[in-house]
Each structure stands twice: as structure tokens, then as C-alpha cells.
mmCIF file of C-alpha atoms and ligand atoms in Angstrom:
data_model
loop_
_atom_site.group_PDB
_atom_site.id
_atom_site.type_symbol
_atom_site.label_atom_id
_atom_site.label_comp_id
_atom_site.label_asym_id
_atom_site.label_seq_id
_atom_site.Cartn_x
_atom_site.Cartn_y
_atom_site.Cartn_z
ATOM 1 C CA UNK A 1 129.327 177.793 44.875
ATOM 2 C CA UNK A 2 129.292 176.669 48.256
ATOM 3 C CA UNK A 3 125.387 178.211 49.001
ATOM 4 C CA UNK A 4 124.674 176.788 45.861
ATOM 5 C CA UNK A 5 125.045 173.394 47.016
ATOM 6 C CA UNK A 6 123.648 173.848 49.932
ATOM 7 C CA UNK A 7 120.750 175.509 48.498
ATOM 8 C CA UNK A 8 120.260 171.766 46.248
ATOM 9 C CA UNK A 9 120.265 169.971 48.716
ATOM 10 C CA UNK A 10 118.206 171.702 50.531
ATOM 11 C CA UNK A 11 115.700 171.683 47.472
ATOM 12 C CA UNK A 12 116.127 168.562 46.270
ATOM 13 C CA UNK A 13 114.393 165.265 47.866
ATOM 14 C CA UNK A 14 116.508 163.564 50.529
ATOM 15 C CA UNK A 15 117.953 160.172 48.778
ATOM 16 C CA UNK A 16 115.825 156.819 50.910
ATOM 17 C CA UNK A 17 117.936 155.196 52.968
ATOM 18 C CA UNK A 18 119.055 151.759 51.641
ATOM 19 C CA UNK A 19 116.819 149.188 52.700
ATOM 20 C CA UNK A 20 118.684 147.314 55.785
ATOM 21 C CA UNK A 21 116.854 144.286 55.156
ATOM 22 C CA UNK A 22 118.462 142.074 52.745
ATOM 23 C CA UNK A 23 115.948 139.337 50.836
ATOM 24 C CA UNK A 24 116.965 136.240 48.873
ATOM 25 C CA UNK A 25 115.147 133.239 47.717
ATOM 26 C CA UNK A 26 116.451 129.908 47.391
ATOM 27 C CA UNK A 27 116.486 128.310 44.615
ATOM 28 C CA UNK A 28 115.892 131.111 42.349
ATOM 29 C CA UNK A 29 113.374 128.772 40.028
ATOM 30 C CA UNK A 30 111.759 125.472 40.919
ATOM 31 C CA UNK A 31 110.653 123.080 38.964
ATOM 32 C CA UNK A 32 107.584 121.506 40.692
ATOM 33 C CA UNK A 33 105.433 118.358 39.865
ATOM 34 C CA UNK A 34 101.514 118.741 40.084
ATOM 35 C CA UNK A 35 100.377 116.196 43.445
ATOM 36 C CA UNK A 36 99.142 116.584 47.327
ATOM 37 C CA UNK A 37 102.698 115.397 48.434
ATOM 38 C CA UNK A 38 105.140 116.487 45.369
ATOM 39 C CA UNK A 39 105.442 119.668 47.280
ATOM 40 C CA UNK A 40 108.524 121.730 46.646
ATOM 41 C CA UNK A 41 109.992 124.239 49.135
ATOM 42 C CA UNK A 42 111.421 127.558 49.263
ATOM 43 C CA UNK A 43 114.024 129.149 51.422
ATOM 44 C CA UNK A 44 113.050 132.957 52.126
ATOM 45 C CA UNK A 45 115.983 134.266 53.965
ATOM 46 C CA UNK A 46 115.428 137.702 55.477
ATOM 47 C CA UNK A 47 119.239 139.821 56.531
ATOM 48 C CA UNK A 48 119.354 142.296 58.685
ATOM 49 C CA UNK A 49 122.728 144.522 57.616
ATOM 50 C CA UNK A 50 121.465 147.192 60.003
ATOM 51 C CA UNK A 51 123.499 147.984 63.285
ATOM 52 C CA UNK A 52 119.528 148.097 65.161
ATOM 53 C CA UNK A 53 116.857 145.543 65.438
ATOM 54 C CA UNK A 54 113.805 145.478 63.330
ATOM 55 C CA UNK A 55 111.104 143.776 62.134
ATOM 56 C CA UNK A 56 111.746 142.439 58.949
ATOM 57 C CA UNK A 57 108.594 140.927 56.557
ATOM 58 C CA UNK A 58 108.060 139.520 53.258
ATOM 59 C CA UNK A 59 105.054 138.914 51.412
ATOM 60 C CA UNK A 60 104.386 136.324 48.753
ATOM 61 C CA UNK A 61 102.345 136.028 46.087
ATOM 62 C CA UNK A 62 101.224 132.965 43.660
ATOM 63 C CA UNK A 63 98.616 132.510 40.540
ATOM 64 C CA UNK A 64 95.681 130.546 42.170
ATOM 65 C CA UNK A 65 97.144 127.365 40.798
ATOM 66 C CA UNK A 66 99.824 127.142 43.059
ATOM 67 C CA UNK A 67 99.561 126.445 46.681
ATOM 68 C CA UNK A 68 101.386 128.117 49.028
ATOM 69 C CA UNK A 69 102.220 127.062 52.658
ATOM 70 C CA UNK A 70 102.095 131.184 53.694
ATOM 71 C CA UNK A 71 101.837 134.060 51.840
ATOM 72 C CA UNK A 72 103.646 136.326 54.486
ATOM 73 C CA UNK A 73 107.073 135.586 56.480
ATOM 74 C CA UNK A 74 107.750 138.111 59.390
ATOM 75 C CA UNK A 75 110.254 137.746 61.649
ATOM 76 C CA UNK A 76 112.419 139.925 64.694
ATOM 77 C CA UNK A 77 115.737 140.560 63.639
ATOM 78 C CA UNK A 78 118.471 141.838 66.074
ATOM 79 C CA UNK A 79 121.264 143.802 64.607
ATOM 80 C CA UNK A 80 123.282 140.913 62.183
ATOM 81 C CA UNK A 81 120.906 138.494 62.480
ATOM 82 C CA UNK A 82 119.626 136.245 59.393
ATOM 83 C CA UNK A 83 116.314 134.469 58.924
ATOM 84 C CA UNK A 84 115.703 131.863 56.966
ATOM 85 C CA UNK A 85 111.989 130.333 56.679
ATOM 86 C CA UNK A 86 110.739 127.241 54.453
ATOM 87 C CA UNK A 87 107.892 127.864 52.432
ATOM 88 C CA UNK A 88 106.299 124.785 50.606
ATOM 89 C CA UNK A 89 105.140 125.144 47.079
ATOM 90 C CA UNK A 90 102.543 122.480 45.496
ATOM 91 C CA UNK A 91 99.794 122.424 42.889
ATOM 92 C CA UNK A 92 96.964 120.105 42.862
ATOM 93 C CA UNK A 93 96.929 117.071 40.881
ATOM 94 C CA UNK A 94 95.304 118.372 36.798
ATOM 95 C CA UNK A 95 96.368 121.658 37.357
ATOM 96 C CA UNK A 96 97.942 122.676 33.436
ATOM 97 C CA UNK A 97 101.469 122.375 33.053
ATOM 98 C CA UNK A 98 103.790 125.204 31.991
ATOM 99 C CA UNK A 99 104.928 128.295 33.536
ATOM 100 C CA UNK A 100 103.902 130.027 36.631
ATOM 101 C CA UNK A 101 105.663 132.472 38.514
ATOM 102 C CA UNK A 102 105.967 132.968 42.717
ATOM 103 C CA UNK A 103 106.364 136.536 43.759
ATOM 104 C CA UNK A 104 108.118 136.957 46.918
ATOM 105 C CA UNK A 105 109.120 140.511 48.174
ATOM 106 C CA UNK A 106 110.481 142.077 44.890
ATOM 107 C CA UNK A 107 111.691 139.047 43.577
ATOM 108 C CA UNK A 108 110.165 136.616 41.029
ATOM 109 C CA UNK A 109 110.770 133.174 40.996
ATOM 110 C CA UNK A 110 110.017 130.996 37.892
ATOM 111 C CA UNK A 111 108.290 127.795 38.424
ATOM 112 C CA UNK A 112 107.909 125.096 36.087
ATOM 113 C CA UNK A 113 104.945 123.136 36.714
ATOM 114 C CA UNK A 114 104.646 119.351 35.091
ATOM 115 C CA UNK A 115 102.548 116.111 36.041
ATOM 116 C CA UNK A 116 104.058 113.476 37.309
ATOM 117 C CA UNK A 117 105.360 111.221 34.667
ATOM 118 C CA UNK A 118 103.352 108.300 32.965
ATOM 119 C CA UNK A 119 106.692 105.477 34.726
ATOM 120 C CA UNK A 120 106.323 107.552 37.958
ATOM 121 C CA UNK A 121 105.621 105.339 40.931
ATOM 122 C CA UNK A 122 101.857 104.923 41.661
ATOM 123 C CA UNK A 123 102.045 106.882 44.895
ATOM 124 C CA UNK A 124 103.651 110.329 43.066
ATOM 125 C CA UNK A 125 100.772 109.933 40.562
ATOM 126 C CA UNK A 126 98.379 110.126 43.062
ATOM 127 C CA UNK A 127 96.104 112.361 43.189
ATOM 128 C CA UNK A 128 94.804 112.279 47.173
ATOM 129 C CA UNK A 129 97.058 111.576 49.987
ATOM 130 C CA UNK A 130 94.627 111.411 53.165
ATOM 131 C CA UNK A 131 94.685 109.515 56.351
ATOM 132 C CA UNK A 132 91.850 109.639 59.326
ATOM 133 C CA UNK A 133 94.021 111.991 61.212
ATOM 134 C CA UNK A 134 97.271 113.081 61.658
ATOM 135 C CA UNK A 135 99.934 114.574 63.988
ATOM 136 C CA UNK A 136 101.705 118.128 62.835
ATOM 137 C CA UNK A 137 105.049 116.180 63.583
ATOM 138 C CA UNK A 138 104.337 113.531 61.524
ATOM 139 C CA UNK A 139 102.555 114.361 58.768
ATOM 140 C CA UNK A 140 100.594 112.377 55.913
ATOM 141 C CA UNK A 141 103.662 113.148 53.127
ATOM 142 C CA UNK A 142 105.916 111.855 55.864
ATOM 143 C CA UNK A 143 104.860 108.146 54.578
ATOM 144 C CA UNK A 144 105.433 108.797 50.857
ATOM 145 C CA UNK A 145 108.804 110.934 50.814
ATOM 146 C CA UNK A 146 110.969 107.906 50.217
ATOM 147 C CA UNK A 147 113.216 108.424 54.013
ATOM 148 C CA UNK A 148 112.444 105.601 56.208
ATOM 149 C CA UNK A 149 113.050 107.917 58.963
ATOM 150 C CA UNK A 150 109.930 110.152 58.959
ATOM 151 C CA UNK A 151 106.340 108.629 59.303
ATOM 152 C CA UNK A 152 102.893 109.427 58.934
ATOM 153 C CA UNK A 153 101.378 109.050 63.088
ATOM 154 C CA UNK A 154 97.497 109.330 63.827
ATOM 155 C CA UNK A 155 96.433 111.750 65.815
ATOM 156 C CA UNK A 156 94.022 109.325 68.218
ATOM 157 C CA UNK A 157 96.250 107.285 70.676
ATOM 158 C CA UNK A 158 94.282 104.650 71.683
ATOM 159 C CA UNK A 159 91.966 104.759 69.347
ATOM 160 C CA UNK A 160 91.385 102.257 66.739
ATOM 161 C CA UNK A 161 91.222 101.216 63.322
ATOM 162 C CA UNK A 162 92.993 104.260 61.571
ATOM 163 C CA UNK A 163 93.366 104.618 57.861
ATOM 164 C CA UNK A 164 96.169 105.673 55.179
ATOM 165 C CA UNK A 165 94.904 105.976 51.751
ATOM 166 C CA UNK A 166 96.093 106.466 48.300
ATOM 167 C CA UNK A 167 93.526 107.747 45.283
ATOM 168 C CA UNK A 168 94.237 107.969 41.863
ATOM 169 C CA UNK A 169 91.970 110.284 39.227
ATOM 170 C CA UNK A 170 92.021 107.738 36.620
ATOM 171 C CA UNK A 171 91.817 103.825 37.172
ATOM 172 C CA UNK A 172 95.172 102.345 37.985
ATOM 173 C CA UNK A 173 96.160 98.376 38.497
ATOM 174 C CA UNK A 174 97.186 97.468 41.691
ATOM 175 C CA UNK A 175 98.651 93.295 42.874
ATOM 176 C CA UNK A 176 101.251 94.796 45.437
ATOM 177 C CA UNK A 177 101.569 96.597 48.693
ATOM 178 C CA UNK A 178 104.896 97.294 50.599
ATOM 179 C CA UNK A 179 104.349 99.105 53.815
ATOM 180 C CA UNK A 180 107.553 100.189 56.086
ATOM 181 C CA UNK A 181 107.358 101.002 59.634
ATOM 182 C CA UNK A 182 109.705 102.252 62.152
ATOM 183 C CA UNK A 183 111.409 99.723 63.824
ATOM 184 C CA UNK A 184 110.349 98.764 67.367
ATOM 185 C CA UNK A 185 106.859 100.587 67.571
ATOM 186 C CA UNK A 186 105.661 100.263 64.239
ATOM 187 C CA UNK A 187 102.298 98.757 62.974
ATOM 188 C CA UNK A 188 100.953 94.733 64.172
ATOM 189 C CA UNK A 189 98.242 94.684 62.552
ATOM 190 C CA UNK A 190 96.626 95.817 59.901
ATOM 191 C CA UNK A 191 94.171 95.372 56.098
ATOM 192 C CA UNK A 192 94.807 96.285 52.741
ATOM 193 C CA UNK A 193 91.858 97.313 50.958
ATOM 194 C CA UNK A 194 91.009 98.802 47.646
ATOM 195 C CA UNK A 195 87.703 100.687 46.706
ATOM 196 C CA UNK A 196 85.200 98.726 44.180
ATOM 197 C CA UNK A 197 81.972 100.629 45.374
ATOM 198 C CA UNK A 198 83.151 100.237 48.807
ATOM 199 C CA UNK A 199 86.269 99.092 50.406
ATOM 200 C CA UNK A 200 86.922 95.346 49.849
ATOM 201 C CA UNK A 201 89.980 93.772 51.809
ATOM 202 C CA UNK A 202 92.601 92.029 49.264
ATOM 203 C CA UNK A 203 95.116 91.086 52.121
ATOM 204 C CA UNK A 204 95.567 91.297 56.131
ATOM 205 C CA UNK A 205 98.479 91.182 57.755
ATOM 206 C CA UNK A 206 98.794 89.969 61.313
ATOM 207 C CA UNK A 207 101.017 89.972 64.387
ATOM 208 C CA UNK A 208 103.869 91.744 62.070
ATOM 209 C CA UNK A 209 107.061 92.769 64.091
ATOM 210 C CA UNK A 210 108.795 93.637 60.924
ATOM 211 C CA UNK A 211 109.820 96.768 59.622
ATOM 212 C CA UNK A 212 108.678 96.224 56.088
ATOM 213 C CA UNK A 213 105.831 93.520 55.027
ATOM 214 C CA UNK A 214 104.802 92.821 51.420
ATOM 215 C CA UNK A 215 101.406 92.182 50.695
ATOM 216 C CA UNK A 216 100.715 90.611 47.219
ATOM 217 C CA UNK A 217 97.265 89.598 45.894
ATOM 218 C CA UNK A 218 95.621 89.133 42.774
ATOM 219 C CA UNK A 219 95.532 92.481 40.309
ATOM 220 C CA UNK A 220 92.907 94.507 41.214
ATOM 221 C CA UNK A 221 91.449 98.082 39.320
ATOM 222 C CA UNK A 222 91.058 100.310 41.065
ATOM 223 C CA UNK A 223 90.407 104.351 42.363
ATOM 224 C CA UNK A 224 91.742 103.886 45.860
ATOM 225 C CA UNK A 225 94.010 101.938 48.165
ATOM 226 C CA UNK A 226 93.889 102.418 51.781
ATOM 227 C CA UNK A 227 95.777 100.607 54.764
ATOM 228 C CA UNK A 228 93.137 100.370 57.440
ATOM 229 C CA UNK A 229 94.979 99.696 60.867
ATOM 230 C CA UNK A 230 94.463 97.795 63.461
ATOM 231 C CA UNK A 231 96.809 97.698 66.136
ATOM 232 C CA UNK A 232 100.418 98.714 66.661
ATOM 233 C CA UNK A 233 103.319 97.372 68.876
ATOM 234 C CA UNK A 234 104.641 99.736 71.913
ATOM 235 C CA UNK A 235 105.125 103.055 72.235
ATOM 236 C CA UNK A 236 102.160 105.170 72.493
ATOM 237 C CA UNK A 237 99.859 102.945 70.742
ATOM 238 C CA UNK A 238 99.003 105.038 67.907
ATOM 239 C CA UNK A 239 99.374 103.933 63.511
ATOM 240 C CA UNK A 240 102.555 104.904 62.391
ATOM 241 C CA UNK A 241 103.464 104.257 58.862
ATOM 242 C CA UNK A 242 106.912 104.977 57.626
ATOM 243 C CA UNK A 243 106.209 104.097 53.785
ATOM 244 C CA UNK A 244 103.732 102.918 51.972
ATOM 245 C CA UNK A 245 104.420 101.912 48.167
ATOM 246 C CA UNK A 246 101.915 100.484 46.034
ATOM 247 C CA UNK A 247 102.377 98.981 42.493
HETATM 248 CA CA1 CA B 1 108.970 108.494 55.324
#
């Protein structure tokens, strides 16, 4: 009996090894609204349960409506060790609703794609999100995420006027323009202007030291606002905007 066994296993296939990296996704679906800064992000958290280092990868996949912010995390892993990396998920603004899926390693993970509701504030229904330039650290979303805290910086010190604009696909009504800045170093001076064929100012603001101004002015259609600034106070000398909201 006993050479039979050993004659299996000498036949049969060795059983793999289990895999000593671990994979999970966080959340396991996400519901995700269509819009440049309605992105939605995923936790890919890679375990090693090994006793030796490795490399550890996994590669992600998406239909070509979605956007994804990498389609590959790979990271070093000593013995124990857990990864976890962000991964942010958006769709463009008219891409169709319904149900899409995200592949990552050998796990799927539903997404539910919708537009932005009709009551939604003017700035999640927009459909571009662009500034004259930028700073990795403080990116354009940073002035339309609703925290006070993080803000949109150009990337030009010194240089001026900068710009921060909102566009919309369809015509939307605009009379109102609240922009937020950080406290101390924040924006001086600066235009708001919509687009009628070019960019006409509706209001200027001047010699502000507050951290959020108002701008009201008759109602205006319009495709596009944009802040175009001027000057800033302190630090750096560079536009920072901390919020804009239009309505
Ligand atoms: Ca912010």
C-alpha cells in the first residue's frame, strides 16, 4: 500500500502552492457619478502571508468608459507586510448610466454609474473642471470637494493672471459666485467672468483679505464660468482657491 502511495504521488501533479499574496478591494462595489471631479476611489490592498519578501502586483482592468487612475499596482513586500494603494475611479461627463464592472486581480467589482442629479449643485454637474495650471499637491478637484482644507494652487509662482474655470454641456443660469480661500495666503484679487462668445467680466473683487467673498450679479446664461486671478496675499505668491461654488 505504502509503494502505492508513493508511486501517486509520484505520478500525480504536485498541488501549487497557495498564493502568499493575499488581494482585497475596498469597497467591494461603488457607486460612481459621471464628472471630471466626481471621482470615486478604490483601496487595493496587497498581503503578504509569506514568511519571505516578494514582489507582489495587481493588475486592473475597466470597460473604456471608466477612467482609471492606474491599471497596475506593484509593490515590495517584506515578510507580513500589507499594502494598501488608492486607485481613483471616474467617467466622463455623458458617459450612459448603468452597470459597469472594474476587474482588479481576480476580483470583480460592480460599479454603478449615474449622472449627477438634475438638484445637484452646478459645480458636480459640470462637465470640465480646468485651471491654467496646477500643482500635483494641490490639485484642480481640490477646489470643488467641499473641505475647506485642500485647494486648487497654480503651478506659476509669480506669474500672473491664472484661471479656474467651470463648463457645463448644456446652458446653465448663473447670478452667484462664492469663492473660499485659505486663510492668511489666499487670493486679493481677482474677476469673475462667464463665456458669451468670449469671456465677459460680471464682477471683480479687490483687495479681499477674507476667506470667503460672494460675488452676486445679474443672471447670466451661460457655458462657462471662470475666476481669472489676479494677485494673492503672502506666501509664495501663487492662486490658491479653496472652493469655488457657483449657483
Ligand atoms: Ca477644497
Amino acid at each position: 500500500m505504502k509503494i502505492m502511495s508513493a508511486l501517486l504521488c509520484a505520478l500525480l501533479p504536485a498541488a501549487p502552492p497557495p498564493d502568499p499574496v493575499h488581494l482585497t478591494v475596498d469597497p467591494r462595489s461603488l457607486p460612481l457619478t459621471t464628472g471630471p471631479c466626481n471621482a470615486r476611489e478604490l483601496s487595493v490592498r496587497l498581503a503578504n502571508t509569506s514568511t519571505q519578501p516578494l514582489y507582489a502586483d495587481a493588475e486592473l482592468s475597466a470597460p473604456r468608459a471608466l477612467h482609471l487612475q492606474r491599471t497596475l499596482v506593484s509593490t515590495w513586500l517584506p515578510a507580513g507586510y500589507t499594502s494598501t494603494v488608492p486607485v481613483r475611479v471616474s467617467a466622463t461627463t455623458g458617459t450612459p448610466p448603468g452597470d459597469y464592472r472594474i476587474r482588479v486581480g481576480a476580483i470583480d467589482v460592480p460599479v454603478t454609474l449615474s449622472a449627477p442629479a438634475p438638484s445637484a449643485t452646478l459645480v458636480t454637474r459640470a462637465a470640465e473642471v480646468t485651471a491654467a495650471s496646477f500643482r500635483a499637491k494641490n490639485p484642480i478637484c481640490a477646489a470643488t470637494d467641499g473641505d475647506p482644507a485642500t485647494f486648487w494652487s497654480d503651478g506659476t509662482t509669480k506669474y500672473w493672471p491664472d484661471w479656474f474655470q467651470l463648463g457645463w454641456n448644456t446652458p446653465v443660469t448663473v447670478s452667484r459666485a462664492d469663492v473660499t480661500t485659505p486663510p492668511g495666503n489666499g487670493l486679493r484679487d481677482w474677476d469673475v467672468q462667464v463665456w458669451s462668445g468670449g469671456w465677459q467680466t460680471v464682477a471683480s473683487v479687490r483687495g479681499n483679505t477674507a476667506t470667503t467673498r460672494t460675488s452676486r450679479f445679474p443672471p447670466r446664461p451661460t457655458s462657462a464660468v471662470r475666476i481669472l486671478t489676479l494677485s494673492g496675499n503672502g506666501l509664495g505668491d501663487l492662486s490658491r482657491i479653496a472652493e469655488l461654488t457657483v449657483s
